[in-house]
Coordinates of C-alpha atoms and ligand atoms in Angstrom, one line a residue:
X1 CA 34.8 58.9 38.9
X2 CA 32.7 57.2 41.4
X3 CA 29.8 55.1 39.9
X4 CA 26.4 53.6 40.9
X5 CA 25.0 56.7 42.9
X6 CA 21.4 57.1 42.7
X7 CA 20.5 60.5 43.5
X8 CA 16.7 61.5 44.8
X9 CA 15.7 65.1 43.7
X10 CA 12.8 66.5 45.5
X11 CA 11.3 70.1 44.0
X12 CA 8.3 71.7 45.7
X13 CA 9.3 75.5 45.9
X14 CA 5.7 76.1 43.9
X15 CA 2.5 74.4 42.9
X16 CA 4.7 71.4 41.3
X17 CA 5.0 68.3 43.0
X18 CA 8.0 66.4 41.9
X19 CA 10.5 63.7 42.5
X20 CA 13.1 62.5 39.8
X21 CA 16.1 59.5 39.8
X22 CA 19.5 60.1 38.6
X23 CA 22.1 57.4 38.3
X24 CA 25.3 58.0 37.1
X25 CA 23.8 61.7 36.0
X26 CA 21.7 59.8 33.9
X27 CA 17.9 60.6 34.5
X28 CA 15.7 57.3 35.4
X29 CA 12.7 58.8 36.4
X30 CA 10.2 62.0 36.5
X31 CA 7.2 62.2 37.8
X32 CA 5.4 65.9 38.8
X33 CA 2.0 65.9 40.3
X34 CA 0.5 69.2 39.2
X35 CA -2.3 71.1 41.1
X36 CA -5.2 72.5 39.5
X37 CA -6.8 73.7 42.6
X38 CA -5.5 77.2 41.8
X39 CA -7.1 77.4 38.6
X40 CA -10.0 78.6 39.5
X41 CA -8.2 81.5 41.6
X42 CA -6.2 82.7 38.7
X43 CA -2.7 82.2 40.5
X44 CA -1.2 80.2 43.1
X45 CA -2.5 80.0 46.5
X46 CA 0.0 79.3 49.2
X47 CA -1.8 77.8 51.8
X48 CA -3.3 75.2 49.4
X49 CA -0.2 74.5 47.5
X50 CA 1.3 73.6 50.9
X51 CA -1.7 71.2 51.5
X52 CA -1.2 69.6 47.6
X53 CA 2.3 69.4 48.5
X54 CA 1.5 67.0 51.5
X55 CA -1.1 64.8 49.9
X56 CA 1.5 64.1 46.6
X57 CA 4.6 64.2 47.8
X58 CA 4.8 60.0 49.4
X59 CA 3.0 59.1 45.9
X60 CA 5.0 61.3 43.6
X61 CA 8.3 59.7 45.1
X62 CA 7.0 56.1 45.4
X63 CA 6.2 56.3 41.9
X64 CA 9.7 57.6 40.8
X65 CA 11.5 55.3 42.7
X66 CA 9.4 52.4 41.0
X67 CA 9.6 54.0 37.7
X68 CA 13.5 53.9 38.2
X69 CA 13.2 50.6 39.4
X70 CA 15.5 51.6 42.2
X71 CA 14.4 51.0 46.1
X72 CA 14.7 53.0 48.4
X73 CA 18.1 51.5 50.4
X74 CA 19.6 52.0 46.6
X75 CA 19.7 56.0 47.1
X76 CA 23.2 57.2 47.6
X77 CA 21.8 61.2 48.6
X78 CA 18.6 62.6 48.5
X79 CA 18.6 66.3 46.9
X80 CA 16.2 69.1 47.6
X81 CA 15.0 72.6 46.5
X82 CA 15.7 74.8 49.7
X83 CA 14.7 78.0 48.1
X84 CA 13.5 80.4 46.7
X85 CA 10.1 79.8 46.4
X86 CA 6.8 79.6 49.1
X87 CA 7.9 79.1 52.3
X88 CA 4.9 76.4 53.0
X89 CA 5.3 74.4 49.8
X90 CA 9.4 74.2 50.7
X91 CA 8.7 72.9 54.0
X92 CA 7.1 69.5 52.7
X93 CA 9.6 68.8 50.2
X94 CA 12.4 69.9 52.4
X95 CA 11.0 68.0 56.1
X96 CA 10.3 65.2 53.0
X97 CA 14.1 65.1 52.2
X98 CA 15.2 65.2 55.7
X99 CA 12.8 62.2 57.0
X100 CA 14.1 59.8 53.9
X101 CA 17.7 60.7 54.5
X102 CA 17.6 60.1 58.1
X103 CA 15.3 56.9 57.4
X104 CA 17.6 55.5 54.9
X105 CA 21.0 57.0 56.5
X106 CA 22.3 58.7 53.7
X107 CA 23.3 62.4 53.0
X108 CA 20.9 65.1 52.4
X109 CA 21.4 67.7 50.1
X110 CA 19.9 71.0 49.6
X111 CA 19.6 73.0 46.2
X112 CA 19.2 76.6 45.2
X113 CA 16.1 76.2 42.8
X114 CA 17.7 78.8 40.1
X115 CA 20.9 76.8 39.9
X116 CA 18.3 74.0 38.9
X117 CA 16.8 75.5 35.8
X118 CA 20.8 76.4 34.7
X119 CA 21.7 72.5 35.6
X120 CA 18.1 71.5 33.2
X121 CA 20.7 72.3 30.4
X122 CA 22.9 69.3 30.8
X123 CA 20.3 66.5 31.6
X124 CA 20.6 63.7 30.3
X125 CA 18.3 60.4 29.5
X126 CA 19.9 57.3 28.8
X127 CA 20.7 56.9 25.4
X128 CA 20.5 60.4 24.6
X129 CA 22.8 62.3 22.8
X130 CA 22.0 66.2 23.8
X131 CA 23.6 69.7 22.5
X132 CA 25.1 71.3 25.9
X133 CA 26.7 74.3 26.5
X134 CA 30.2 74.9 27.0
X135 CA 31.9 77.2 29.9
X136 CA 31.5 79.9 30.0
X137 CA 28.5 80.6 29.0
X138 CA 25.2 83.5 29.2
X139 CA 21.9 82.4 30.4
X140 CA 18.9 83.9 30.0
X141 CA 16.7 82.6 33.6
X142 CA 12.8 83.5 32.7
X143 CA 10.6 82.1 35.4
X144 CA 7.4 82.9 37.1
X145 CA 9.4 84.6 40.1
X146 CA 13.0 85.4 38.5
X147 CA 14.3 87.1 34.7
X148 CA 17.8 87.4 35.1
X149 CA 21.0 86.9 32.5
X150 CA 23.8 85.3 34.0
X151 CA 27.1 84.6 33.7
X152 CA 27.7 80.9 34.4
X153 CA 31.6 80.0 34.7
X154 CA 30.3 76.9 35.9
X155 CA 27.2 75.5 38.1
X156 CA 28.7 76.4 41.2
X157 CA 30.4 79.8 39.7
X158 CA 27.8 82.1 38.4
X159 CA 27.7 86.2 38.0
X160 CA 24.4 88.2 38.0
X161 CA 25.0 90.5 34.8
X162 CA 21.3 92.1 35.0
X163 CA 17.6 91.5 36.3
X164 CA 14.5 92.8 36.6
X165 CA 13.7 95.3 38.6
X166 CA 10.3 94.9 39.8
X167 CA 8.4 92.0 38.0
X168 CA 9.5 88.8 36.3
X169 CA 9.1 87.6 32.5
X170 CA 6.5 85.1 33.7
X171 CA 4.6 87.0 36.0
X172 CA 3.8 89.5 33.1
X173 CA 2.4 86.7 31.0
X174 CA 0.5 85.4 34.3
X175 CA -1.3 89.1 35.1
X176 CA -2.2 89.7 31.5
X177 CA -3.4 86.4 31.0
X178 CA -5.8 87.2 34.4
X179 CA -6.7 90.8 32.8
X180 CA -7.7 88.9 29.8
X181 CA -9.6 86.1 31.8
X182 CA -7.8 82.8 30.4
X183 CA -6.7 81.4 33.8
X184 CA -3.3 80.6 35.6
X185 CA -0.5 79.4 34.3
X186 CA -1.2 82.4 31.9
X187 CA 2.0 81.6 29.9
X188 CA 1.1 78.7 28.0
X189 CA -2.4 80.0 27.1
X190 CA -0.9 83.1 25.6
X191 CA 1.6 81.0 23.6
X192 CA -1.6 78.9 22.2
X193 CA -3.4 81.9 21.2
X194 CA -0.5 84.4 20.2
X195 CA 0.1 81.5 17.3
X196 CA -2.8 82.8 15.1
X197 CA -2.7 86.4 15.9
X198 CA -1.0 89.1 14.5
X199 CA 2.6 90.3 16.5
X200 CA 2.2 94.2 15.1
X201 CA -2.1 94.3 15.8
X202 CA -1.3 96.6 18.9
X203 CA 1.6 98.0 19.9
X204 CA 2.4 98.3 23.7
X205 CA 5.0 101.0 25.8
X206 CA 8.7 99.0 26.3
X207 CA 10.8 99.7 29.3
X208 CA 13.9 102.7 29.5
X209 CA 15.9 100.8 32.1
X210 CA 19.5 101.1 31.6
X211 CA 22.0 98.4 31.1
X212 CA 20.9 94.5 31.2
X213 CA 18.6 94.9 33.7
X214 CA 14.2 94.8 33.1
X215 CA 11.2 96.3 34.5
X216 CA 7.7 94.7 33.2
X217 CA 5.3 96.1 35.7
X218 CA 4.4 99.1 33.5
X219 CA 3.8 97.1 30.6
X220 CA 1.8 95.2 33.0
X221 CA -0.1 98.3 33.9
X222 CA 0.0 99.7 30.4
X223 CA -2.1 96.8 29.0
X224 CA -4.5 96.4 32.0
X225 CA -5.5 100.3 31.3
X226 CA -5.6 99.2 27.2
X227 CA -7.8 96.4 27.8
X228 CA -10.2 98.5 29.9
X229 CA -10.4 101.7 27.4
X230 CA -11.2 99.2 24.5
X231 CA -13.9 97.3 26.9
X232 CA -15.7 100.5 26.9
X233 CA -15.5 100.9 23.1
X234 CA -16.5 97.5 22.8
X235 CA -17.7 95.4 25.2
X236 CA -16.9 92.3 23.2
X237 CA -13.0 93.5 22.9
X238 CA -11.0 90.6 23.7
X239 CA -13.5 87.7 22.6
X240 CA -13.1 89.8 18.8
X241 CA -9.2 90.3 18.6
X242 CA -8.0 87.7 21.4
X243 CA -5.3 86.0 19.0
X244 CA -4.4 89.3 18.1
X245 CA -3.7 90.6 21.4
X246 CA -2.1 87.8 22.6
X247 CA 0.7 88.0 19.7
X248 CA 1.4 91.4 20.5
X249 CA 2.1 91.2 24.0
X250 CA 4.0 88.2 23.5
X251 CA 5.9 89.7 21.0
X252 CA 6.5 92.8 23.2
X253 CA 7.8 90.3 26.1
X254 CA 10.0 88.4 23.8
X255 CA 11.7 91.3 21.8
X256 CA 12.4 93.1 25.4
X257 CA 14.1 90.0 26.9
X258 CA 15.9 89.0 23.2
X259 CA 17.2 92.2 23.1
X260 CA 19.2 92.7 26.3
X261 CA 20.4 89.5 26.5
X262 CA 22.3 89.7 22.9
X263 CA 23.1 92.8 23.6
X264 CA 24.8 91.7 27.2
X265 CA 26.1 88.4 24.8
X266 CA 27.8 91.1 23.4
X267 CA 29.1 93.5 25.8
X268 CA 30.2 90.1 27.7
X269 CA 31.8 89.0 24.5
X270 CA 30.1 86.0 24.9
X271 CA 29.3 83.8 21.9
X272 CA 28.0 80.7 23.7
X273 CA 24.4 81.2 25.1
X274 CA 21.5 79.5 26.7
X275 CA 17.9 79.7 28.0
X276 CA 16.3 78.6 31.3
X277 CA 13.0 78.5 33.3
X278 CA 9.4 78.2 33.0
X279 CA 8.8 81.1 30.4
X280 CA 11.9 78.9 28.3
X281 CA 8.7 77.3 27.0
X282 CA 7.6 79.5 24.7
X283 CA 7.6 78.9 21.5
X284 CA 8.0 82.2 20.2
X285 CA 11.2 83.4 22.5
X286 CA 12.6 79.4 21.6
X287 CA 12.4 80.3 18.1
X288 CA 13.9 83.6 18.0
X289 CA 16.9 82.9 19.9
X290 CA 17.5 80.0 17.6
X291 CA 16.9 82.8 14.7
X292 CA 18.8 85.8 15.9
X293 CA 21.5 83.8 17.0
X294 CA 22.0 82.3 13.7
X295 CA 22.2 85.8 12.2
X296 CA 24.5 86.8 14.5
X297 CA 26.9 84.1 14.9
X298 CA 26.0 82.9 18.7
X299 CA 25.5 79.5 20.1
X300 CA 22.7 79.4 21.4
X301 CA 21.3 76.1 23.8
X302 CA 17.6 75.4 24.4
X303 CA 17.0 73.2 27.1
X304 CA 14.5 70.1 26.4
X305 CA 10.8 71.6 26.7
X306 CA 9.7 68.9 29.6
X307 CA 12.7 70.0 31.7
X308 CA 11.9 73.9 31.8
X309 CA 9.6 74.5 34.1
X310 CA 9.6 73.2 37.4
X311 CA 11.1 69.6 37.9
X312 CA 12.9 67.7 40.1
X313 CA 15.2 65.8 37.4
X314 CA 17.4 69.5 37.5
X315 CA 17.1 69.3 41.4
X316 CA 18.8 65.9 41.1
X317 CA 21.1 66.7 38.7
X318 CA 22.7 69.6 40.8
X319 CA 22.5 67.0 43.5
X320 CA 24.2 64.4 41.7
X321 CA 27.5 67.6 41.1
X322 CA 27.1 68.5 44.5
X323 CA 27.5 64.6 45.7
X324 CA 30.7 64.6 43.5
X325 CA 32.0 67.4 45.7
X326 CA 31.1 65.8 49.3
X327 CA 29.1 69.1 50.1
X328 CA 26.3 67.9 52.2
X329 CA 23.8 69.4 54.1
X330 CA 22.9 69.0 58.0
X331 CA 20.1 67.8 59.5
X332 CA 19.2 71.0 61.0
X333 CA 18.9 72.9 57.7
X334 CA 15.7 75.0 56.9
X335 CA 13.7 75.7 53.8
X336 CA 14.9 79.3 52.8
X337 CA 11.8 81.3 51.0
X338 CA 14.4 83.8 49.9
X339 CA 16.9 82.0 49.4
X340 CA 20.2 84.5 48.5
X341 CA 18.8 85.6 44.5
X342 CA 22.6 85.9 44.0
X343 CA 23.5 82.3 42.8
Ligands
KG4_401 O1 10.1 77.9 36.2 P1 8.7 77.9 36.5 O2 7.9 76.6 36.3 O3 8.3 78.3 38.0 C1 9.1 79.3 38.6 O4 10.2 79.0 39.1 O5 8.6 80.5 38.7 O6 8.0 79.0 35.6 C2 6.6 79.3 35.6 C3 6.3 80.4 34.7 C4 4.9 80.9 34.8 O7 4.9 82.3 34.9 C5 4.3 80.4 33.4 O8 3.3 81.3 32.9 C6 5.5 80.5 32.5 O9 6.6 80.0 33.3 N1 5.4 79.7 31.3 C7 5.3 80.3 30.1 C8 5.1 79.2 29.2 N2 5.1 78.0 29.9 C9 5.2 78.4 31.2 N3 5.5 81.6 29.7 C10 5.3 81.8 28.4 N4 5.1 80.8 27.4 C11 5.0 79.5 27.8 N5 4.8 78.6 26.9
ZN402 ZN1 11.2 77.5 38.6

């Protein structure tokens, strides 16, 4: 195998601006330049992520580089998230990408962003000895803007065995956490509190969608109408049983996702599973996979909590594969906002 290439991964598909170093597929260098300016509107804000974008980007990959202590004439390919994601916030890191490789002469490289939470799985830090999952494998990809459970025959050879239908895993911890008041990204702050309440406090409606596939929008809309019928009971509701609420709905979220995605393990015959994305944070679905797969006699792979949500280290690292394969992107490529969902 070739050695000595130095691969640049660029992700901006969201409100996360970040640049990592690979050498040899082994990770130099992170560095992610958040952006609380959509805190205060309770959710993202395209048109300001875009401008975040533009003011971090040169900084977030100056720092990298140093961090890696590679220069810039040292990069053998720059990588980049084409899609999906918001079409403004793509632009920068994708007209980013194209400048530095036409700037340095070297090839350019564009990245599907879900194949990047899949590659998080198999990064690697020097020194590190890391648990990875074997081919073939079943992933369960929870993210602010996808829930799916895939088949992944390898990085580059991956099957769609269900999805939601409407909205995605994280999006139903982002609107509830809005319903409730605590701010954007909801997720986190609902992990927090969920930890001292009680799961079984309230019990909220579960999806009847057939196969592997999941809807959350009604249990979305179920606990916007709960929370307003016990506002008018109480007008102090959710200050007096917020721990408690939070566990149930995250409970409810967890056991819907656990639930088809052993049950798809199983229809798959698939014993060797792994979990992906943003919403691969929480604590509570981290946990219970670990549990449920014990019980059951699965595999199951949790991907370093710094590497699942958004980061350019699994941009790189798909890079770094795709560089092994010679498939390169032109100069005249565009930042895809929907970007085929099909991997
Ligand atoms: O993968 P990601 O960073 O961005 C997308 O590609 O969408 O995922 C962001 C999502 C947000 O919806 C956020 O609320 C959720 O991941 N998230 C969590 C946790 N940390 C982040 N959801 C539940 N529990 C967490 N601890
Ligand atoms: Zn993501």
């Amino acid at each position: 195998m070739k050695d000595n290439i130095v691969i640049l991964g660029i992700e901006s598909s969201c409100d996360d601006t970040s640049a990592a170093v690979i050498r040899d597929g082994i990770l130099l260098s992170q560095v992610t330049a958040g952006q609380d300016v959509h805190r205060k509107y309770g959710g993202v804000v395209p048109e300001l992520a875009s401008r975040a974008h533009q003011a971090n980007i040169i900084p977030v990959v100056d720092t990298a580089l140093k961090e890696a202590g590679i220069t810039s004439e040292e990069v053998s390919a720059v990588a980049f998230t084409r899609g999906p994601g918001l079409l403004g916030s793509l632009l920068v890191g994708t007209f980013f990408a194209k400048g530095f490789a036409l700037a340095n002469n070297i090839p350019l490289i564009d990245v599907n962003h879900l194949r990047g939470h899949i590659a998080a799985l198999f990064l690697q830090e020097k020194g590190q000895k890391r648990d990875m999952p074997n081919y073939p494998f079943l992933c369960l990809l929870v993210s602010g803007g996808h829930t799916q459970i895939i088949l992944v025959r390898n990085l580059f050879d991956t099957k769609i065995i269900g999805e939601t239908i409407d909205d995605a895993a994280g999006e139903a911890f982002d609107k509830c956490s809005k319903v409730l008041g605590l701010g954007y990204p909801g997720g986190p702050l609902i992990d927090k509190y969920a930890k001292k309440g009680n799961p079984k406090a309230f019990k909220f409606t579960r999806p009847a969608i057939p196969e592997f596939n999941f809807s959350f929008s009604g249990l979305k809309t179920a606990f916007m109408y709960f929370i307003r019928d016990e506002i008018k009971k109480d007008k102090d509701f959710i200050a007096n049983n917020l721990h408690d609420i939070c566990a149930s709905l995250q409970f409810t979220i967890v056991d819907i996702l656990i639930n088809k995605f052993f049950a798809a393990a199983k229809s798959e015959n698939i014993f060797e599973l792994a979990v992906a994305g943003g919403v691969s944070a929480n604590s509570e679905l981290r946990e219970k996979l670990v549990e449920r797969g014990k019980e059951q006699g699965f595999r199951v792979h949790i991907p370093p909590f710094k590497y699942t949500t958004d980061n350019a280290a699994m941009i790189a690292q798909v890079g770094y594969h795709k560089y092994l394969c010679g498939e390169f992107a032109a100069q005249n490529i565009t930042a895809e906002a929907r970007l085929k969902r099909k991997l």
